[in-house]
Short mmCIF file of C-alpha atoms and ligand atoms in Angstrom, two decimals:
data_model
loop_
_atom_site.label_atom_id
_atom_site.label_comp_id
_atom_site.label_asym_id
_atom_site.label_seq_id
_atom_site.Cartn_x
_atom_site.Cartn_y
_atom_site.Cartn_z
CA MET Z 297 87.65 55.50 57.08
CA LEU Z 298 89.85 53.53 59.47
CA LYS Z 299 88.61 50.03 60.29
CA ASN Z 300 90.01 50.33 63.83
CA ASP Z 301 90.04 53.94 65.06
CA ILE Z 302 89.83 53.10 68.76
CA LEU Z 303 93.24 54.71 69.46
CA LEU Z 304 92.11 58.03 67.99
CA ARG Z 305 88.79 57.94 69.83
CA SER Z 306 90.53 57.17 73.14
CA LEU Z 307 93.02 60.00 72.64
CA LEU Z 308 90.07 62.35 72.05
CA ARG Z 309 88.24 60.92 75.10
CA GLU Z 310 85.35 59.50 73.09
CA HIS Z 311 83.53 56.30 74.02
CA VAL Z 312 85.36 53.07 73.16
CA GLU Z 313 84.74 49.40 73.96
CA TYR Z 314 88.16 48.50 75.33
CA THR Z 315 91.55 50.12 76.07
CA PRO Z 316 93.66 50.38 72.93
CA ILE Z 317 97.34 49.47 73.13
CA TRP Z 318 100.55 50.21 71.23
CA LEU Z 319 104.10 50.09 72.59
CA MET Z 320 106.95 52.55 72.33
CA ARG Z 321 109.73 50.93 70.21
CA GLN Z 322 107.33 48.18 69.15
CA ALA Z 323 109.48 47.85 66.04
CA GLY Z 324 113.05 47.10 67.02
CA ARG Z 325 115.79 44.75 67.97
CA TYR Z 326 113.68 42.33 70.08
CA LEU Z 327 112.02 41.16 66.82
CA PRO Z 328 114.03 38.68 64.69
CA GLU Z 329 112.36 40.03 61.53
CA TYR Z 330 113.63 43.54 62.44
CA ARG Z 331 117.19 42.27 62.92
CA LYS Z 332 117.02 40.65 59.48
CA ILE Z 333 116.06 43.89 57.68
CA ARG Z 334 118.55 45.85 59.80
CA GLU Z 335 121.29 43.50 58.58
CA LEU Z 336 120.14 43.81 54.96
CA ALA Z 337 120.23 47.60 55.28
CA GLY Z 338 123.78 47.46 56.67
CA SER Z 339 123.44 50.33 59.11
CA PHE Z 340 120.72 52.01 61.14
CA MET Z 341 121.01 55.18 59.01
CA SER Z 342 120.48 53.19 55.78
CA LEU Z 343 117.45 51.51 57.35
CA LEU Z 344 116.06 54.88 58.37
CA THR Z 345 116.56 56.65 55.05
CA ASN Z 346 115.28 53.85 52.79
CA PRO Z 347 111.47 54.19 52.61
CA ASP Z 348 110.95 50.54 51.54
CA TYR Z 349 112.90 49.21 54.54
CA ALA Z 350 111.43 51.78 56.95
CA CYS Z 351 107.89 50.92 55.76
CA GLU Z 352 108.51 47.18 56.17
CA VAL Z 353 109.87 47.62 59.70
CA THR Z 354 106.95 49.93 60.67
CA LEU Z 355 104.47 47.19 59.71
CA GLN Z 356 106.29 44.19 61.22
CA PRO Z 357 104.75 44.45 64.70
CA LEU Z 358 101.25 44.60 63.21
CA ARG Z 359 101.82 41.32 61.34
CA ARG Z 360 102.62 39.61 64.63
CA TYR Z 361 100.30 41.32 67.08
CA ASN Z 362 96.76 42.61 67.46
CA LEU Z 363 97.96 46.21 67.99
CA ASP Z 364 95.68 49.25 67.77
CA ALA Z 365 98.25 51.47 66.02
CA VAL Z 366 101.63 51.52 64.34
CA ILE Z 367 104.26 54.19 64.84
CA LEU Z 368 106.35 55.45 61.96
CA PHE Z 369 109.77 53.83 61.99
CA SER Z 370 112.20 56.71 62.08
CA ASP Z 371 114.20 58.56 64.72
CA ILE Z 372 113.98 61.90 66.50
CA LEU Z 373 117.48 62.79 65.26
CA THR Z 374 116.43 63.18 61.59
CA ILE Z 375 115.98 66.95 62.13
CA PRO Z 376 119.49 67.77 63.45
CA ASN Z 377 120.87 65.51 60.72
CA ALA Z 378 118.95 67.53 58.12
CA MET Z 379 120.49 70.68 59.65
CA GLY Z 380 123.86 69.25 58.57
CA LEU Z 381 125.19 68.11 61.96
CA GLY Z 382 126.38 64.76 60.56
CA LEU Z 383 124.51 61.96 62.40
CA SER Z 384 125.89 58.45 62.70
CA PHE Z 385 124.98 55.48 64.90
CA THR Z 386 127.52 53.10 66.40
CA ASP Z 387 126.36 49.71 67.72
CA GLY Z 388 126.41 49.74 71.49
CA LEU Z 389 127.16 53.47 71.74
CA GLY Z 390 124.09 54.99 70.09
CA PRO Z 391 123.90 58.22 68.11
CA SER Z 392 126.65 60.81 67.63
CA PHE Z 393 127.10 64.02 65.64
CA SER Z 394 130.28 65.09 63.86
CA ARG Z 395 129.43 68.75 64.45
CA LYS Z 396 128.19 69.98 67.86
CA ILE Z 397 126.59 73.25 68.93
CA ARG Z 398 128.62 74.74 71.78
CA THR Z 399 129.36 78.40 70.98
CA GLU Z 400 127.71 81.50 69.54
CA ASP Z 401 129.73 80.91 66.37
CA ASP Z 402 128.40 77.32 66.10
CA VAL Z 403 124.85 78.66 66.37
CA LYS Z 404 125.49 81.22 63.64
CA ARG Z 405 127.35 78.81 61.32
CA LEU Z 406 125.46 75.57 61.80
CA LEU Z 407 121.90 76.30 62.75
CA SER Z 408 118.93 76.92 60.48
CA VAL Z 409 115.52 75.43 59.81
CA PRO Z 410 116.20 72.57 57.37
CA ASP Z 411 114.65 72.41 53.92
CA MET Z 412 111.85 69.84 54.32
CA ASN Z 413 112.86 68.34 50.96
CA SER Z 414 115.93 66.90 52.67
CA LEU Z 415 113.53 64.92 54.89
CA SER Z 416 111.46 63.62 51.97
CA TYR Z 417 112.47 60.02 52.82
CA VAL Z 418 110.33 60.36 55.98
CA PHE Z 419 107.29 61.63 54.07
CA ASP Z 420 107.79 58.96 51.38
CA THR Z 421 107.79 56.31 54.12
CA ILE Z 422 104.52 57.70 55.49
CA ASN Z 423 102.93 57.47 52.02
CA LEU Z 424 104.09 53.88 51.61
CA VAL Z 425 102.90 52.84 55.07
CA LYS Z 426 99.48 54.45 54.60
CA ASN Z 427 99.10 52.58 51.29
CA GLU Z 428 100.12 49.26 52.80
CA LEU Z 429 98.00 49.71 55.92
CA LYS Z 430 94.80 49.82 53.89
CA GLN Z 431 93.06 51.68 56.72
CA GLN Z 432 93.54 48.86 59.25
CA VAL Z 433 94.85 50.97 62.16
CA PRO Z 434 96.11 54.55 62.63
CA LEU Z 435 99.70 55.58 61.88
CA ILE Z 436 101.38 57.70 64.58
CA GLY Z 437 103.94 60.30 63.45
CA PHE Z 438 106.43 61.87 65.85
CA SER Z 439 109.24 64.25 66.61
CA GLY Z 440 111.57 64.91 69.49
CA SER Z 441 110.83 68.04 71.54
CA PRO Z 442 112.95 71.18 71.01
CA TRP Z 443 114.69 70.60 74.37
CA THR Z 444 115.40 66.89 73.75
CA LEU Z 445 116.81 67.59 70.28
CA ALA Z 446 118.97 70.36 71.77
CA CYS Z 447 120.37 67.85 74.29
CA TYR Z 448 121.78 65.73 71.44
CA MET Z 449 122.85 68.75 69.32
CA ILE Z 450 124.81 70.30 72.20
CA GLU Z 451 126.16 67.13 73.85
CA GLY Z 452 126.86 65.61 70.43
CA GLN Z 453 125.78 62.17 71.70
CA SER Z 454 123.92 60.46 74.55
CA SER Z 455 124.98 61.76 77.94
CA LYS Z 456 124.92 60.75 81.60
CA ASP Z 457 124.93 64.23 83.14
CA PHE Z 458 124.12 66.63 80.25
CA SER Z 459 126.82 68.96 81.52
CA ASN Z 460 127.33 70.81 78.21
CA ILE Z 461 123.70 71.81 77.70
CA LYS Z 462 123.29 72.65 81.38
CA LYS Z 463 126.42 74.77 81.29
CA MET Z 464 124.90 76.68 78.36
CA LEU Z 465 121.58 76.98 80.22
CA TYR Z 466 123.30 78.50 83.27
CA SER Z 467 125.77 80.70 81.37
CA ARG Z 468 124.24 81.63 77.99
CA PRO Z 469 120.46 81.10 78.31
CA ASP Z 470 120.01 83.53 75.40
CA LEU Z 471 122.02 81.22 73.14
CA LEU Z 472 120.07 78.15 74.26
CA HIS Z 473 116.79 79.98 73.59
CA LYS Z 474 118.04 80.69 70.07
CA VAL Z 475 118.69 76.95 69.50
CA LEU Z 476 115.26 76.10 70.94
CA GLU Z 477 113.53 78.65 68.69
CA ILE Z 478 115.12 77.16 65.57
CA ASN Z 479 114.27 73.64 66.74
CA THR Z 480 110.68 74.68 67.41
CA GLU Z 481 110.18 76.14 63.93
CA SER Z 482 111.81 73.05 62.37
CA ILE Z 483 109.56 70.68 64.35
CA ILE Z 484 106.40 72.63 63.41
CA GLN Z 485 107.25 72.32 59.71
CA TYR Z 486 108.30 68.67 60.11
CA LEU Z 487 105.16 67.58 61.96
CA ASN Z 488 102.84 69.56 59.69
CA SER Z 489 104.51 67.84 56.71
CA GLN Z 490 103.97 64.45 58.40
CA ILE Z 491 100.30 65.37 58.92
CA ALA Z 492 99.98 66.46 55.26
CA SER Z 493 101.56 63.12 54.25
CA GLY Z 494 98.87 61.19 56.14
CA VAL Z 495 99.75 60.43 59.78
CA ASP Z 496 96.65 60.05 61.95
CA ALA Z 497 98.10 61.18 65.31
CA VAL Z 498 101.29 62.85 66.48
CA MET Z 499 103.53 62.27 69.52
CA LEU Z 500 106.18 64.64 70.87
CA PHE Z 501 109.02 62.83 72.70
CA ASP Z 502 110.48 65.00 75.45
CA THR Z 503 112.72 62.21 76.67
CA TRP Z 504 115.10 64.48 78.58
CA GLY Z 505 112.63 67.09 79.97
CA GLY Z 506 112.81 65.32 83.34
CA ILE Z 507 116.46 66.28 83.95
CA LEU Z 508 115.46 69.93 84.43
CA THR Z 509 114.39 71.88 87.51
CA GLY Z 510 110.67 72.73 87.59
CA THR Z 511 111.29 76.33 86.54
CA ALA Z 512 113.73 75.41 83.78
CA PHE Z 513 111.31 72.75 82.51
CA LYS Z 514 108.64 75.41 82.03
CA ASP Z 515 110.98 77.94 80.37
CA PHE Z 516 113.24 75.69 78.27
CA SER Z 517 110.96 72.79 77.40
CA LEU Z 518 107.24 73.21 77.99
CA ALA Z 519 106.96 76.77 76.59
CA TYR Z 520 108.33 75.53 73.25
CA ASN Z 521 106.18 72.37 73.25
CA LYS Z 522 103.14 74.62 73.75
CA LYS Z 523 104.16 76.72 70.75
CA ILE Z 524 104.29 73.54 68.67
CA PHE Z 525 100.84 72.36 69.85
CA ASP Z 526 99.45 75.83 68.99
CA SER Z 527 100.93 75.70 65.48
CA LEU Z 528 100.05 72.19 64.26
CA ASN Z 529 97.31 71.52 61.73
CA ARG Z 530 95.06 69.55 64.03
CA THR Z 531 92.13 69.24 61.63
CA VAL Z 532 92.47 67.77 58.16
CA GLY Z 533 89.13 67.68 56.35
CA ASP Z 534 86.83 65.94 58.83
CA ARG Z 535 89.73 64.20 60.62
CA ARG Z 536 91.08 65.42 63.95
CA ILE Z 537 94.76 64.72 64.57
CA PRO Z 538 95.28 64.03 68.30
CA ILE Z 539 98.56 65.10 69.90
CA VAL Z 540 100.34 63.15 72.66
CA SER Z 541 102.95 64.89 74.80
CA PHE Z 542 105.47 62.64 76.57
CA THR Z 543 107.95 64.05 79.08
CA LYS Z 544 109.94 61.26 80.70
CA GLY Z 545 110.28 62.16 84.38
CA GLY Z 546 107.56 64.79 84.00
CA SER Z 547 104.96 63.43 86.45
CA LEU Z 548 105.61 66.25 88.93
CA TRP Z 549 104.51 68.81 86.34
CA LEU Z 550 101.28 67.27 85.01
CA LYS Z 551 99.16 70.30 85.90
CA ASP Z 552 101.40 72.51 83.73
CA ILE Z 553 101.58 69.99 80.90
CA VAL Z 554 97.75 69.83 80.73
CA LYS Z 555 97.75 73.59 80.06
CA SER Z 556 100.11 73.23 77.07
CA GLY Z 557 97.22 72.23 74.82
CA CYS Z 558 97.95 68.57 73.99
CA ASP Z 559 95.12 66.02 73.73
CA ALA Z 560 96.92 63.34 75.74
CA ILE Z 561 99.85 62.98 78.12
CA GLY Z 562 102.25 60.04 77.94
CA LEU Z 563 103.36 58.84 81.38
CA ASP Z 564 106.41 56.95 82.55
CA TRP Z 565 105.93 54.32 85.30
CA THR Z 566 106.77 56.57 88.27
CA ILE Z 567 103.20 57.70 88.95
CA ASP Z 568 100.05 55.69 89.63
CA MET Z 569 97.43 56.06 86.92
CA SER Z 570 94.79 56.94 89.54
CA GLU Z 571 96.90 59.82 90.82
CA ALA Z 572 97.70 61.08 87.31
CA ARG Z 573 93.99 60.93 86.48
CA HIS Z 574 93.11 62.78 89.67
CA ILE Z 575 95.64 65.55 88.92
CA THR Z 576 94.61 65.95 85.27
CA SER Z 577 90.82 65.65 86.01
CA ASP Z 578 89.96 64.05 82.63
CA ALA Z 579 90.99 67.26 80.81
CA VAL Z 580 93.30 65.11 78.64
CA ALA Z 581 93.65 61.41 77.85
CA LEU Z 582 96.48 59.45 79.50
CA GLN Z 583 98.86 57.07 77.75
CA GLY Z 584 100.90 54.54 79.69
CA ASN Z 585 102.39 53.41 81.96
CA LEU Z 586 103.78 49.90 82.44
CA ASP Z 587 107.44 49.55 83.39
CA PRO Z 588 108.96 48.13 80.15
CA LEU Z 589 111.11 45.78 82.23
CA ALA Z 590 107.95 44.05 83.51
CA LEU Z 591 108.02 42.33 80.12
CA LEU Z 592 111.25 40.59 81.11
CA GLY Z 593 109.61 38.79 84.03
CA ASP Z 594 107.08 36.08 84.67
CA HIS Z 595 104.08 36.25 82.30
CA SER Z 596 101.47 35.86 85.04
CA LEU Z 597 103.02 38.77 86.95
CA LEU Z 598 103.12 40.79 83.71
CA ARG Z 599 99.38 40.23 83.26
CA ALA Z 600 98.81 41.26 86.91
CA GLU Z 601 100.80 44.49 86.37
CA ALA Z 602 98.67 45.27 83.31
CA ARG Z 603 95.45 44.67 85.27
CA ASN Z 604 96.71 46.93 88.09
CA ILE Z 605 97.18 49.82 85.65
CA ILE Z 606 93.74 49.31 84.10
CA GLU Z 607 92.14 49.15 87.57
CA SER Z 608 94.11 52.19 88.70
CA PHE Z 609 92.73 54.20 85.77
CA GLY Z 610 89.29 52.87 86.77
CA PHE Z 611 85.97 53.20 84.95
CA VAL Z 612 86.81 55.15 81.84
CA GLY Z 613 83.68 57.32 81.69
CA ASN Z 614 84.66 60.72 80.30
CA GLY Z 615 88.38 59.90 80.41
CA GLY Z 616 90.60 58.33 77.81
CA HIS Z 617 93.23 55.65 78.38
CA VAL Z 618 95.71 54.31 75.85
CA PHE Z 619 97.78 51.48 77.25
CA ASN Z 620 101.53 51.75 76.64
CA ILE Z 621 104.83 51.24 78.41
CA GLY Z 622 106.55 54.11 80.21
CA HIS Z 623 109.58 54.05 77.88
CA GLY Z 624 110.74 51.89 74.96
CA LEU Z 625 110.78 48.08 74.76
CA THR Z 626 114.28 46.75 75.42
CA PRO Z 627 116.10 44.46 72.94
CA SER Z 628 115.98 41.52 75.39
CA THR Z 629 112.14 41.50 75.48
CA ASP Z 630 110.60 38.10 74.66
CA PRO Z 631 108.24 38.62 71.68
CA ASP Z 632 105.74 36.19 73.32
CA ALA Z 633 105.48 38.49 76.36
CA VAL Z 634 104.24 41.28 74.09
CA ALA Z 635 101.46 39.02 72.75
CA GLU Z 636 100.39 38.13 76.32
CA LEU Z 637 100.32 41.78 77.35
CA ILE Z 638 98.16 42.83 74.40
CA GLU Z 639 95.73 39.98 75.01
CA GLU Z 640 95.38 40.86 78.71
CA VAL Z 641 94.81 44.57 78.06
CA HIS Z 642 92.20 43.92 75.38
CA SER Z 643 90.22 41.39 77.40
CA TYR Z 644 90.45 42.78 80.96
CA SER Z 645 89.83 46.42 80.01
CA ARG Z 646 86.37 45.65 78.59
CA LEU Z 647 85.09 45.52 82.21
CA PHE Z 648 85.97 49.21 82.61
CA HIS Z 649 84.27 50.52 79.46
CA VAL Z 650 80.58 50.28 80.31
O1 LIG G 148 120.52 49.45 66.53
C1 LIG G 148 119.38 49.74 66.15
O2 LIG G 148 118.69 48.97 65.45
C2 LIG G 148 118.87 51.11 66.51
C3 LIG G 148 118.08 51.25 67.75
C4 LIG G 148 117.06 52.35 67.50
C5 LIG G 148 115.72 52.17 67.12
C6 LIG G 148 114.97 50.88 66.94
C7 LIG G 148 117.32 53.75 67.49
C8 LIG G 148 118.62 54.41 67.75
N1 LIG G 148 116.16 54.42 67.14
C9 LIG G 148 115.16 53.50 66.90
C10 LIG G 148 113.79 53.79 66.42
C11 LIG G 148 113.03 54.85 67.08
N2 LIG G 148 113.53 55.92 67.79
C12 LIG G 148 111.62 54.98 67.04
C13 LIG G 148 110.78 54.06 66.18
C14 LIG G 148 109.41 53.81 66.39
C15 LIG G 148 109.04 52.84 67.51
O3 LIG G 148 108.90 51.63 67.20
O4 LIG G 148 108.78 53.28 68.64
C16 LIG G 148 111.28 56.13 67.79
C17 LIG G 148 109.91 56.66 68.11
C18 LIG G 148 112.50 56.70 68.25
C19 LIG G 148 112.59 57.95 69.01
C20 LIG G 148 113.84 58.26 69.74
N3 LIG G 148 115.14 58.16 69.30
C21 LIG G 148 113.88 58.84 71.03
C22 LIG G 148 112.65 59.27 71.81
C23 LIG G 148 112.02 58.10 72.48
C24 LIG G 148 112.86 57.45 73.55
O5 LIG G 148 113.19 56.27 73.37
O6 LIG G 148 113.19 58.13 74.53
C25 LIG G 148 115.23 59.04 71.38
C26 LIG G 148 115.78 59.63 72.65
C27 LIG G 148 116.02 58.61 70.28
C28 LIG G 148 117.51 58.67 70.16
C29 LIG G 148 118.05 57.32 69.92
N4 LIG G 148 118.00 56.69 68.72
C30 LIG G 148 118.55 55.43 68.84
C31 LIG G 148 118.97 55.26 70.19
C32 LIG G 148 119.65 54.05 70.75
C33 LIG G 148 118.61 56.45 70.87
C34 LIG G 148 118.74 56.72 72.35
C35 LIG G 148 120.09 57.11 72.74
C36 LIG G 148 120.12 57.60 74.18
O7 LIG G 148 119.78 56.84 75.12
O8 LIG G 148 120.48 58.77 74.39
#
């Protein structure tokens, strides 16, 4: 039994005493202790694939802060790497693949559901973290969405305009669907293996869903996310594994996302909590949605922003709110600002849980 299961109860819209909080990219370059291990590891890939290092980095934020969850330290690009696309990370430039998917021949030659044994370093990390955590707080597992993984597999790196994947969408939609089908099956196996290894909740990162038109979002992103939510093992013994769906830039499509079958929706900062709650009518929990750059400013204004979000969600009643930022913490974040934010959310939110 978890000592602090308030995150899981909030995601399942059960009664809690205060609003739980965790932060996307809570382990990362803004923490000096992260930079130290990153240097020891030599490269981001060696950090990622070494379960001892990855476990240590997962737990670092919990040693500093009164967080209500930790998230597995890994990356969404582990799956395309396991497919053999040759992932590397360059400082300042981000990820890139030595092999890209652009043609029918690439799809035939390069694409298949990876053997989950080649991802055993991820499942080993989960085992280590669960052991070290000693049931203090839940561990969140994750994957990228089929569409977001396809963006990197087809562009070969980060992109400003996503012209290669959009060209495929508007010229060979059949080929893109093939890529998305393979990604979907891979993600189902990957997340079910994470669940079997012990994660307590799962989040799907659809970071690039928001670049699509409404129709394309439904056909090329949401339809596949739904298939994943339908295929995950959501009950393990007497534990329920809540699922969070995060589409950055997806606030216009909340009504459709609710119907995809997730337990909670992650929100970026572009919508007011009250409006998101009104649209979703407490059918799901909501996670978010502070602008991560608010942590770069004045601490009293940061606390005020946090209170605004809590007030905007309002009395929790039959809803569920998990406080988070609308995208990842940036490397220039002051670690003290994170402590102030957590303290404010924990204390102020008690007024709204009666
Ligand atoms: O230099 C470094 O130390 C690497 C920076 C870094 C970190 C800390 C990368 C490279 N990935 C990560 C960890 C990571 N990535 C986590 C860890 C858990 C956490 O503390 O939150 C998670 C959940 C991710 C997921 C991830 N990777 C996403 C989805 C979430 C999001 O931020 O939108 C995406 C898009 C990636 C790709 C990626 N990996 C790394 C970078 C710099 C990027 C983004 C590149 C781009 O902008 O296209």
